[in-house]
Amino acid sequence: MEMFNGTGVAMVTPFHPNGDVDFGGLEAVINHIIGGGVDYIVVLGTTGETATLTKDEKKQIFKRSVDLTNGRVPLVAGIGGNNTYEVLKDIEAFDITGYSAILSVSPYYSKPTQEGIYQHYKAIAEKSPLPVILYNVPGRTGSTISAETTIRLANDFKNIVATKEASGSFDIFNQIMRDKPADFMLISGDDPVTLPMIAMGASGIISVIGNAVPRVFSDMIRLCLKGDYAAARPLHYKLIEFTALMFAEGNPGGVKHALKELGICGDTLRLPLVNVSNSTAQKIGIQLQQINLVAQPA
């Protein structure tokens, strides 16, 4: 599972102004991300506005992402939900060609107990033909995968190989790193805390801001993984304001506007998400200028 060390990017889904999927934009985003030196791409995670896509659109995006990536980096498929049996049907129907793992978010809205979360992932592990990455994001799901449940799953199912941790809880991170099997990976799910998480032993990040600033961010992650924190910290500090703006009015509104500023793709979102305000948009443009990714106005 060394392919999941380093920088993964939870890729946006570009849309045309009329709301249709923009496959030309998808190609541009993929080339931008890979050209920025990232290590792998997650297709149809939360940042991909997956909840707004039809089954046919998801199928097309999964397939086109394989074709457009053309083996240049590994791909991870986002397949999750709060209806366990529907998730199992989606996994069964999924064409695994070109994919190396499945990222599956903890069940949302239903607020299952820890035993319910365990049984949900047990069913997925027993069905999945690919390695499984857990995804703990309480801010979106309304419940937390405890460190104890994560470790239980890691010990009981060899094909559960990692967890994407976006709980923000260093208590959970500490317990996972202390108690996990040696080959189980802790992956950051929050851009701002990735440097300290790698210092603890995390293997990298599945990033949002990597859509827009893949080179700067992946360079920082590589330095961290080499233990060169003296060189990594200036890049980390350089991105603080930009990262905050990416989430100031929700994800992926901020990063899609950054991609528009960079000329990669448009910033159209699907309801209920809306574009960032003019004020935030202006601040994002200023930050891109300060990072030297877009030219200063004449």
Tab-separated table of N, CA and C in Angstrom, residues 104-260:
chain	number	residue	atom	x	y	z
A	104	SER	N	-14.410	4.735	1.599
A	104	SER	CA	-15.817	4.645	1.961
A	104	SER	C	-16.090	5.429	3.235
A	105	VAL	N	-16.920	6.462	3.102
A	105	VAL	CA	-17.233	7.336	4.215
A	105	VAL	C	-18.081	6.604	5.247
A	106	SER	N	-17.887	6.940	6.512
A	106	SER	CA	-18.703	6.384	7.574
A	106	SER	C	-20.164	6.786	7.359
A	107	PRO	N	-21.107	5.906	7.692
A	107	PRO	CA	-22.520	6.198	7.437
A	107	PRO	C	-22.960	7.518	8.068
A	108	TYR	N	-23.609	8.352	7.259
A	108	TYR	CA	-24.017	9.678	7.705
A	108	TYR	C	-25.508	9.709	8.040
A	109	TYR	N	-25.913	10.734	8.720
A	109	TYR	CA	-27.305	11.050	9.055
A	109	TYR	C	-27.921	10.067	10.051
A	110	SER	N	-27.714	8.767	9.846
A	110	SER	CA	-28.352	7.757	10.686
A	110	SER	C	-27.796	7.714	12.108
A	111	LYS	N	-26.569	8.193	12.301
A	111	LYS	CA	-25.900	8.171	13.595
A	111	LYS	C	-25.864	6.776	14.226
A	112	PRO	N	-25.240	5.806	13.555
A	112	PRO	CA	-25.169	4.456	14.114
A	112	PRO	C	-24.252	4.408	15.337
A	113	THR	N	-24.448	3.371	16.158
A	113	THR	CA	-23.532	3.114	17.259
A	113	THR	C	-22.203	2.635	16.704
A	114	GLN	N	-21.209	2.493	17.584
A	114	GLN	CA	-19.914	1.961	17.151
A	114	GLN	C	-20.069	0.549	16.595
A	115	GLU	N	-20.954	-0.240	17.189
A	115	GLU	CA	-21.182	-1.591	16.665
A	115	GLU	C	-21.810	-1.535	15.280
A	116	GLY	N	-22.724	-0.552	15.067
A	116	GLY	CA	-23.308	-0.389	13.745
A	116	GLY	C	-22.269	0.010	12.709
A	117	ILE	N	-21.377	0.921	13.089
A	117	ILE	CA	-20.295	1.322	12.180
A	117	ILE	C	-19.402	0.131	11.861
A	118	TYR	N	-19.072	-0.645	12.897
A	118	TYR	CA	-18.234	-1.829	12.687
A	118	TYR	C	-18.915	-2.798	11.710
A	119	GLN	N	-20.175	-3.085	11.930
A	119	GLN	CA	-20.876	-4.053	11.076
A	119	GLN	C	-21.012	-3.530	9.645
A	120	HIS	N	-21.202	-2.221	9.490
A	120	HIS	CA	-21.254	-1.604	8.154
A	120	HIS	C	-19.948	-1.867	7.403
A	121	TYR	N	-18.824	-1.573	8.045
A	121	TYR	CA	-17.539	-1.764	7.371
A	121	TYR	C	-17.179	-3.247	7.237
A	122	LYS	N	-17.616	-4.061	8.153
A	122	LYS	CA	-17.419	-5.517	8.025
A	122	LYS	C	-18.067	-6.016	6.733
A	123	ALA	N	-19.305	-5.582	6.488
A	123	ALA	CA	-20.008	-5.981	5.272
A	123	ALA	C	-19.277	-5.495	4.023
A	124	ILE	N	-18.758	-4.261	4.072
A	124	ILE	CA	-18.011	-3.722	2.930
A	124	ILE	C	-16.720	-4.505	2.716
A	125	ALA	N	-15.991	-4.766	3.785
A	125	ALA	CA	-14.720	-5.502	3.663
A	125	ALA	C	-14.940	-6.881	3.077
A	126	GLU	N	-16.029	-7.515	3.452
A	126	GLU	CA	-16.297	-8.868	2.959
A	126	GLU	C	-16.759	-8.876	1.510
A	127	LYS	N	-17.262	-7.737	1.020
A	127	LYS	CA	-17.751	-7.646	-0.350
A	127	LYS	C	-16.717	-7.053	-1.310
A	128	SER	N	-15.855	-6.172	-0.810
A	128	SER	CA	-15.000	-5.381	-1.701
A	128	SER	C	-13.901	-6.216	-2.356
A	129	PRO	N	-13.739	-6.080	-3.683
A	129	PRO	CA	-12.634	-6.737	-4.370
A	129	PRO	C	-11.332	-5.938	-4.286
A	130	LEU	N	-11.403	-4.737	-3.705
A	130	LEU	CA	-10.246	-3.854	-3.585
A	130	LEU	C	-9.997	-3.528	-2.119
A	131	PRO	N	-8.770	-3.105	-1.780
A	131	PRO	CA	-8.509	-2.608	-0.422
A	131	PRO	C	-9.454	-1.458	-0.080
A	132	VAL	N	-9.783	-1.347	1.200
A	132	VAL	CA	-10.741	-0.352	1.673
A	132	VAL	C	-10.039	0.659	2.577
A	133	ILE	N	-10.323	1.935	2.353
A	133	ILE	CA	-9.865	3.019	3.216
A	133	ILE	C	-11.084	3.562	3.952
A	134	LEU	N	-11.056	3.518	5.278
A	134	LEU	CA	-12.119	4.108	6.085
A	134	LEU	C	-12.060	5.628	5.950
A	135	TYR	N	-13.189	6.282	6.225
A	135	TYR	CA	-13.217	7.744	6.165
A	135	TYR	C	-14.034	8.260	7.333
A	136	ASN	N	-13.350	8.879	8.292
A	136	ASN	CA	-13.972	9.408	9.496
A	136	ASN	C	-14.076	10.917	9.384
A	137	VAL	N	-15.283	11.441	9.212
A	137	VAL	CA	-15.469	12.881	9.041
A	137	VAL	C	-16.728	13.305	9.800
A	138	PRO	N	-16.638	13.376	11.121
A	138	PRO	CA	-17.810	13.654	11.959
A	138	PRO	C	-18.537	14.941	11.609
A	139	GLY	N	-17.817	15.948	11.131
A	139	GLY	CA	-18.454	17.209	10.785
A	139	GLY	C	-19.482	17.072	9.676
A	140	ARG	N	-19.360	16.029	8.868
A	140	ARG	CA	-20.316	15.779	7.789
A	140	ARG	C	-21.285	14.640	8.115
A	141	THR	N	-20.836	13.651	8.865
A	141	THR	CA	-21.654	12.450	9.069
A	141	THR	C	-22.541	12.530	10.304
A	142	GLY	N	-22.152	13.337	11.288
A	142	GLY	CA	-22.913	13.404	12.526
A	142	GLY	C	-22.548	12.340	13.533
A	143	SER	N	-21.545	11.526	13.225
A	143	SER	CA	-21.056	10.518	14.174
A	143	SER	C	-19.563	10.318	13.947
A	144	THR	N	-18.915	9.731	14.920
A	144	THR	CA	-17.460	9.554	14.884
A	144	THR	C	-17.116	8.069	14.891
A	145	ILE	N	-16.150	7.675	14.059
A	145	ILE	CA	-15.555	6.343	14.200
A	145	ILE	C	-14.522	6.453	15.313
A	146	SER	N	-14.750	5.781	16.407
A	146	SER	CA	-13.805	5.872	17.520
A	146	SER	C	-12.486	5.209	17.143
A	147	ALA	N	-11.447	5.586	17.861
A	147	ALA	CA	-10.151	4.945	17.640
A	147	ALA	C	-10.256	3.442	17.877
A	148	GLU	N	-11.027	3.050	18.880
A	148	GLU	CA	-11.174	1.626	19.197
A	148	GLU	C	-11.830	0.873	18.033
A	149	THR	N	-12.841	1.470	17.412
A	149	THR	CA	-13.499	0.822	16.277
A	149	THR	C	-12.563	0.747	15.076
A	150	THR	N	-11.818	1.817	14.843
A	150	THR	CA	-10.843	1.809	13.750
A	150	THR	C	-9.830	0.686	13.939
A	151	ILE	N	-9.285	0.553	15.142
A	151	ILE	CA	-8.284	-0.478	15.412
A	151	ILE	C	-8.899	-1.866	15.306
A	152	ARG	N	-10.121	-2.014	15.781
A	152	ARG	CA	-10.815	-3.304	15.673
A	152	ARG	C	-10.967	-3.708	14.216
A	153	LEU	N	-11.399	-2.774	13.381
A	153	LEU	CA	-11.547	-3.068	11.954
A	153	LEU	C	-10.198	-3.387	11.304
A	154	ALA	N	-9.174	-2.613	11.658
A	154	ALA	CA	-7.840	-2.832	11.085
A	154	ALA	C	-7.296	-4.211	11.449
A	155	ASN	N	-7.564	-4.658	12.646
A	155	ASN	CA	-7.089	-5.974	13.085
A	155	ASN	C	-7.903	-7.118	12.493
A	156	ASP	N	-9.206	-6.895	12.295
A	156	ASP	CA	-10.087	-7.988	11.871
A	156	ASP	C	-10.126	-8.198	10.370
A	157	PHE	N	-9.779	-7.162	9.587
A	157	PHE	CA	-9.913	-7.258	8.127
A	157	PHE	C	-8.647	-6.737	7.458
A	158	LYS	N	-7.904	-7.640	6.880
A	158	LYS	CA	-6.617	-7.269	6.277
A	158	LYS	C	-6.790	-6.373	5.060
A	159	ASN	N	-7.982	-6.406	4.453
A	159	ASN	CA	-8.187	-5.542	3.287
A	159	ASN	C	-8.683	-4.145	3.677
A	160	ILE	N	-8.869	-3.882	4.963
A	160	ILE	CA	-9.055	-2.504	5.442
A	160	ILE	C	-7.662	-1.988	5.779
A	161	VAL	N	-7.130	-1.149	4.912
A	161	VAL	CA	-5.696	-0.866	4.924
A	161	VAL	C	-5.335	0.506	5.495
A	162	ALA	N	-6.340	1.377	5.659
A	162	ALA	CA	-6.026	2.748	6.078
A	162	ALA	C	-7.292	3.432	6.557
A	163	THR	N	-7.108	4.558	7.221
A	163	THR	CA	-8.222	5.438	7.532
A	163	THR	C	-7.873	6.861	7.140
A	164	LYS	N	-8.809	7.514	6.473
A	164	LYS	CA	-8.711	8.954	6.230
A	164	LYS	C	-9.366	9.629	7.425
A	165	GLU	N	-8.554	10.313	8.229
A	165	GLU	CA	-9.025	10.891	9.485
A	165	GLU	C	-9.252	12.393	9.335
A	166	ALA	N	-10.539	12.773	9.376
A	166	ALA	CA	-10.889	14.185	9.322
A	166	ALA	C	-11.696	14.569	10.550
A	167	SER	N	-11.409	13.898	11.664
A	167	SER	CA	-12.116	14.211	12.908
A	167	SER	C	-11.547	15.441	13.596
A	168	GLY	N	-10.293	15.781	13.293
A	168	GLY	CA	-9.631	16.885	13.975
A	168	GLY	C	-9.217	16.560	15.394
A	169	SER	N	-9.366	15.310	15.790
A	169	SER	CA	-9.084	14.915	17.170
A	169	SER	C	-7.704	14.272	17.285
A	170	PHE	N	-6.779	14.988	17.921
A	170	PHE	CA	-5.464	14.399	18.115
A	170	PHE	C	-5.502	13.275	19.144
A	171	ASP	N	-6.523	13.228	19.981
A	171	ASP	CA	-6.693	12.070	20.854
A	171	ASP	C	-6.914	10.812	20.024
A	172	ILE	N	-7.777	10.923	19.005
A	172	ILE	CA	-8.013	9.778	18.111
A	172	ILE	C	-6.754	9.447	17.325
A	173	PHE	N	-6.081	10.469	16.788
A	173	PHE	CA	-4.855	10.211	16.026
A	173	PHE	C	-3.824	9.481	16.889
A	174	ASN	N	-3.645	9.961	18.106
A	174	ASN	CA	-2.665	9.352	19.009
A	174	ASN	C	-2.978	7.886	19.269
A	175	GLN	N	-4.242	7.597	19.546
A	175	GLN	CA	-4.610	6.221	19.847
A	175	GLN	C	-4.429	5.313	18.640
A	176	ILE	N	-4.806	5.811	17.459
A	176	ILE	CA	-4.628	4.996	16.251
A	176	ILE	C	-3.148	4.696	16.014
A	177	MET	N	-2.307	5.717	16.113
A	177	MET	CA	-0.883	5.499	15.869
A	177	MET	C	-0.265	4.561	16.908
A	178	ARG	N	-0.725	4.636	18.132
A	178	ARG	CA	-0.182	3.773	19.187
A	178	ARG	C	-0.605	2.321	19.013
A	179	ASP	N	-1.851	2.079	18.594
A	179	ASP	CA	-2.427	0.740	18.675
A	179	ASP	C	-2.614	0.039	17.335
A	180	LYS	N	-2.413	0.718	16.225
A	180	LYS	CA	-2.715	0.141	14.919
A	180	LYS	C	-1.743	-0.973	14.548
A	181	PRO	N	-2.155	-1.902	13.659
A	181	PRO	CA	-1.198	-2.839	13.070
A	181	PRO	C	-0.111	-2.078	12.312
A	182	ALA	N	1.041	-2.680	12.200
A	182	ALA	CA	2.201	-1.985	11.619
A	182	ALA	C	1.952	-1.500	10.198
A	183	ASP	N	1.182	-2.259	9.408
A	183	ASP	CA	0.993	-1.909	8.001
A	183	ASP	C	-0.292	-1.115	7.745
A	184	PHE	N	-1.012	-0.739	8.795
A	184	PHE	CA	-2.221	0.066	8.645
A	184	PHE	C	-1.839	1.538	8.633
A	185	MET	N	-2.448	2.312	7.703
A	185	MET	CA	-2.025	3.694	7.495
A	185	MET	C	-3.029	4.693	8.047
A	186	LEU	N	-2.504	5.696	8.712
A	186	LEU	CA	-3.279	6.872	9.101
A	186	LEU	C	-3.038	7.944	8.050
A	187	ILE	N	-4.108	8.388	7.393
A	187	ILE	CA	-4.034	9.397	6.343
A	187	ILE	C	-4.794	10.629	6.806
A	188	SER	N	-4.167	11.777	6.720
A	188	SER	CA	-4.843	13.012	7.104
A	188	SER	C	-5.988	13.308	6.143
A	189	GLY	N	-7.118	13.759	6.706
A	189	GLY	CA	-8.230	14.217	5.895
A	189	GLY	C	-8.459	15.707	6.020
A	190	ASP	N	-7.545	16.398	6.688
A	190	ASP	CA	-7.639	17.848	6.890
A	190	ASP	C	-6.338	18.499	6.466
A	191	ASP	N	-6.391	19.331	5.423
A	191	ASP	CA	-5.178	19.974	4.927
A	191	ASP	C	-4.386	20.715	6.005
A	192	PRO	N	-5.020	21.506	6.883
A	192	PRO	CA	-4.230	22.350	7.791
A	192	PRO	C	-3.414	21.591	8.831
A	193	VAL	N	-3.820	20.363	9.180
A	193	VAL	CA	-3.137	19.644	10.268
A	193	VAL	C	-2.251	18.516	9.757
A	194	THR	N	-1.990	18.490	8.464
A	194	THR	CA	-1.243	17.362	7.902
A	194	THR	C	0.200	17.333	8.379
A	195	LEU	N	0.838	18.492	8.470
A	195	LEU	CA	2.237	18.501	8.921
A	195	LEU	C	2.379	17.875	10.309
A	196	PRO	N	1.626	18.302	11.321
A	196	PRO	CA	1.769	17.642	12.626
A	196	PRO	C	1.345	16.183	12.613
A	197	MET	N	0.382	15.818	11.772
A	197	MET	CA	-0.015	14.414	11.709
A	197	MET	C	1.110	13.544	11.146
A	198	ILE	N	1.802	14.038	10.126
A	198	ILE	CA	2.932	13.274	9.590
A	198	ILE	C	4.041	13.181	10.626
A	199	ALA	N	4.233	14.230	11.399
A	199	ALA	CA	5.226	14.178	12.470
A	199	ALA	C	4.901	13.067	13.467
A	200	MET	N	3.603	12.753	13.621
A	200	MET	CA	3.174	11.675	14.501
A	200	MET	C	3.335	10.297	13.860
A	201	GLY	N	3.449	10.266	12.521
A	201	GLY	CA	3.584	8.994	11.827
A	201	GLY	C	2.571	8.758	10.736
A	202	ALA	N	1.706	9.731	10.448
A	202	ALA	CA	0.746	9.582	9.358
A	202	ALA	C	1.484	9.436	8.029
A	203	SER	N	0.834	8.781	7.075
A	203	SER	CA	1.482	8.475	5.800
A	203	SER	C	1.262	9.535	4.738
A	204	GLY	N	0.435	10.543	5.044
A	204	GLY	CA	0.193	11.590	4.048
A	204	GLY	C	-1.191	12.176	4.198
A	205	ILE	N	-1.788	12.562	3.087
A	205	ILE	CA	-3.011	13.371	3.074
A	205	ILE	C	-3.868	12.988	1.879
A	206	ILE	N	-5.177	13.011	2.055
A	206	ILE	CA	-6.103	13.108	0.928
A	206	ILE	C	-6.634	14.533	0.984
A	207	SER	N	-6.218	15.344	0.035
A	207	SER	CA	-6.289	16.796	0.117
A	207	SER	C	-7.407	17.390	-0.722
A	208	VAL	N	-7.908	18.535	-0.264
A	208	VAL	CA	-8.794	19.380	-1.060
A	208	VAL	C	-7.982	20.426	-1.808
A	209	ILE	N	-7.104	21.137	-1.088
A	209	ILE	CA	-6.390	22.245	-1.732
A	209	ILE	C	-5.430	21.758	-2.809
A	210	GLY	N	-5.091	20.458	-2.777
A	210	GLY	CA	-4.229	19.890	-3.813
A	210	GLY	C	-4.837	19.958	-5.199
A	211	ASN	N	-6.172	20.151	-5.298
A	211	ASN	CA	-6.769	20.399	-6.605
A	211	ASN	C	-6.188	21.645	-7.245
A	212	ALA	N	-6.003	22.683	-6.439
A	212	ALA	CA	-5.593	23.992	-6.954
A	212	ALA	C	-4.089	24.185	-6.904
A	213	VAL	N	-3.452	23.751	-5.806
A	213	VAL	CA	-2.020	24.016	-5.603
A	213	VAL	C	-1.268	22.696	-5.414
A	214	PRO	N	-1.350	21.793	-6.394
A	214	PRO	CA	-0.744	20.474	-6.199
A	214	PRO	C	0.764	20.514	-6.018
A	215	ARG	N	1.451	21.394	-6.724
A	215	ARG	CA	2.923	21.392	-6.647
A	215	ARG	C	3.407	21.870	-5.283
A	216	VAL	N	2.896	23.001	-4.829
A	216	VAL	CA	3.338	23.552	-3.549
A	216	VAL	C	3.003	22.578	-2.422
A	217	PHE	N	1.788	22.047	-2.451
A	217	PHE	CA	1.348	21.198	-1.346
A	217	PHE	C	2.063	19.851	-1.358
A	218	SER	N	2.190	19.223	-2.521
A	218	SER	CA	2.857	17.914	-2.568
A	218	SER	C	4.345	18.038	-2.257
A	219	ASP	N	4.960	19.162	-2.608
A	219	ASP	CA	6.356	19.387	-2.213
A	219	ASP	C	6.477	19.450	-0.695
A	220	MET	N	5.532	20.123	-0.058
A	220	MET	CA	5.546	20.222	1.403
A	220	MET	C	5.384	18.844	2.046
A	221	ILE	N	4.472	18.045	1.499
A	221	ILE	CA	4.241	16.703	2.046
A	221	ILE	C	5.484	15.831	1.884
A	222	ARG	N	6.139	15.900	0.748
A	222	ARG	CA	7.353	15.099	0.544
A	222	ARG	C	8.446	15.479	1.537
A	223	LEU	N	8.592	16.757	1.788
A	223	LEU	CA	9.591	17.197	2.764
A	223	LEU	C	9.248	16.666	4.154
A	224	CYS	N	7.973	16.694	4.509
A	224	CYS	CA	7.553	16.151	5.808
A	224	CYS	C	7.883	14.669	5.907
A	225	LEU	N	7.569	13.925	4.857
A	225	LEU	CA	7.801	12.483	4.890
A	225	LEU	C	9.287	12.140	4.937
A	226	LYS	N	10.118	13.051	4.456
A	226	LYS	CA	11.570	12.872	4.571
A	226	LYS	C	12.091	13.297	5.944
A	227	GLY	N	11.220	13.902	6.760
A	227	GLY	CA	11.632	14.406	8.062
A	227	GLY	C	12.284	15.762	8.021
A	228	ASP	N	12.208	16.446	6.867
A	228	ASP	CA	12.828	17.767	6.724
A	228	ASP	C	11.795	18.848	7.052
A	229	TYR	N	11.452	18.948	8.315
A	229	TYR	CA	10.415	19.896	8.722
A	229	TYR	C	10.895	21.340	8.641
A	230	ALA	N	12.195	21.545	8.728
A	230	ALA	CA	12.716	22.906	8.603
A	230	ALA	C	12.410	23.481	7.226
A	231	ALA	N	12.486	22.639	6.196
A	231	ALA	CA	12.164	23.087	4.843
A	231	ALA	C	10.663	23.069	4.586
A	232	ALA	N	9.929	22.169	5.261
A	232	ALA	CA	8.485	22.031	5.028
A	232	ALA	C	7.694	23.166	5.664
A	233	ARG	N	8.146	23.637	6.827
A	233	ARG	CA	7.351	24.620	7.570
A	233	ARG	C	7.086	25.907	6.787
A	234	PRO	N	8.058	26.482	6.068
A	234	PRO	CA	7.740	27.710	5.314
A	234	PRO	C	6.625	27.498	4.283
A	235	LEU	N	6.593	26.331	3.636
A	235	LEU	CA	5.516	26.052	2.680
A	235	LEU	C	4.185	25.900	3.402
A	236	HIS	N	4.220	25.232	4.547
A	236	HIS	CA	3.021	25.085	5.373
A	236	HIS	C	2.470	26.458	5.769
A	237	TYR	N	3.332	27.335	6.260
A	237	TYR	CA	2.898	28.668	6.683
A	237	TYR	C	2.400	29.496	5.497
A	238	LYS	N	3.027	29.308	4.346
A	238	LYS	CA	2.647	30.043	3.138
A	238	LYS	C	1.206	29.751	2.722
A	239	LEU	N	0.729	28.547	3.051
A	239	LEU	CA	-0.590	28.101	2.607
A	239	LEU	C	-1.693	28.309	3.641
A	240	ILE	N	-1.371	28.845	4.811
A	240	ILE	CA	-2.365	28.921	5.884
A	240	ILE	C	-3.590	29.736	5.462
A	241	GLU	N	-3.383	30.948	4.971
A	241	GLU	CA	-4.512	31.803	4.619
A	241	GLU	C	-5.280	31.230	3.434
A	242	PHE	N	-4.551	30.725	2.445
A	242	PHE	CA	-5.202	30.136	1.274
A	242	PHE	C	-6.075	28.957	1.688
A	243	THR	N	-5.546	28.092	2.544
A	243	THR	CA	-6.301	26.921	2.984
A	243	THR	C	-7.565	27.331	3.722
A	244	ALA	N	-7.459	28.314	4.592
A	244	ALA	CA	-8.638	28.788	5.331
A	244	ALA	C	-9.714	29.292	4.369
A	245	LEU	N	-9.311	29.984	3.312
A	245	LEU	CA	-10.276	30.499	2.346
A	245	LEU	C	-10.960	29.386	1.567
A	246	MET	N	-10.274	28.270	1.368
A	246	MET	CA	-10.868	27.163	0.630
A	246	MET	C	-12.099	26.605	1.343
A	247	PHE	N	-12.151	26.789	2.655
A	247	PHE	CA	-13.254	26.231	3.440
A	247	PHE	C	-14.135	27.309	4.077
A	248	ALA	N	-13.833	28.577	3.807
A	248	ALA	CA	-14.548	29.672	4.472
A	248	ALA	C	-16.039	29.659	4.166
A	249	GLU	N	-16.397	29.255	2.962
A	249	GLU	CA	-17.808	29.201	2.567
A	249	GLU	C	-18.165	27.821	2.034
A	250	GLY	N	-17.473	26.819	2.552
A	250	GLY	CA	-17.811	25.443	2.199
A	250	GLY	C	-16.956	24.885	1.085
A	251	ASN	N	-16.849	23.590	1.098
A	251	ASN	CA	-16.086	22.834	0.103
A	251	ASN	C	-17.072	22.128	-0.836
A	252	PRO	N	-16.862	22.218	-2.169
A	252	PRO	CA	-15.683	22.707	-2.882
A	252	PRO	C	-15.815	24.101	-3.483
A	253	GLY	N	-16.669	24.957	-2.928
A	253	GLY	CA	-16.831	26.281	-3.524
A	253	GLY	C	-15.542	27.055	-3.621
A	254	GLY	N	-14.748	27.030	-2.543
A	254	GLY	CA	-13.499	27.774	-2.542
A	254	GLY	C	-12.496	27.248	-3.538
A	255	VAL	N	-12.296	25.940	-3.542
A	255	VAL	CA	-11.269	25.381	-4.429
A	255	VAL	C	-11.706	25.442	-5.886
A	256	LYS	N	-13.008	25.377	-6.140
A	256	LYS	CA	-13.459	25.530	-7.527
A	256	LYS	C	-13.216	26.959	-8.019
A	257	HIS	N	-13.407	27.948	-7.130
A	257	HIS	CA	-13.106	29.311	-7.566
A	257	HIS	C	-11.609	29.466	-7.842
A	258	ALA	N	-10.778	28.850	-7.014
A	258	ALA	CA	-9.334	28.915	-7.253
A	258	ALA	C	-8.992	28.298	-8.609
A	259	LEU	N	-9.623	27.177	-8.933
A	259	LEU	CA	-9.374	26.538	-10.229
A	259	LEU	C	-9.821	27.434	-11.383
A	260	LYS	N	-10.912	28.169	-11.177
A	260	LYS	CA	-11.343	29.119	-12.203
A	260	LYS	C	-10.317	30.230	-12.363
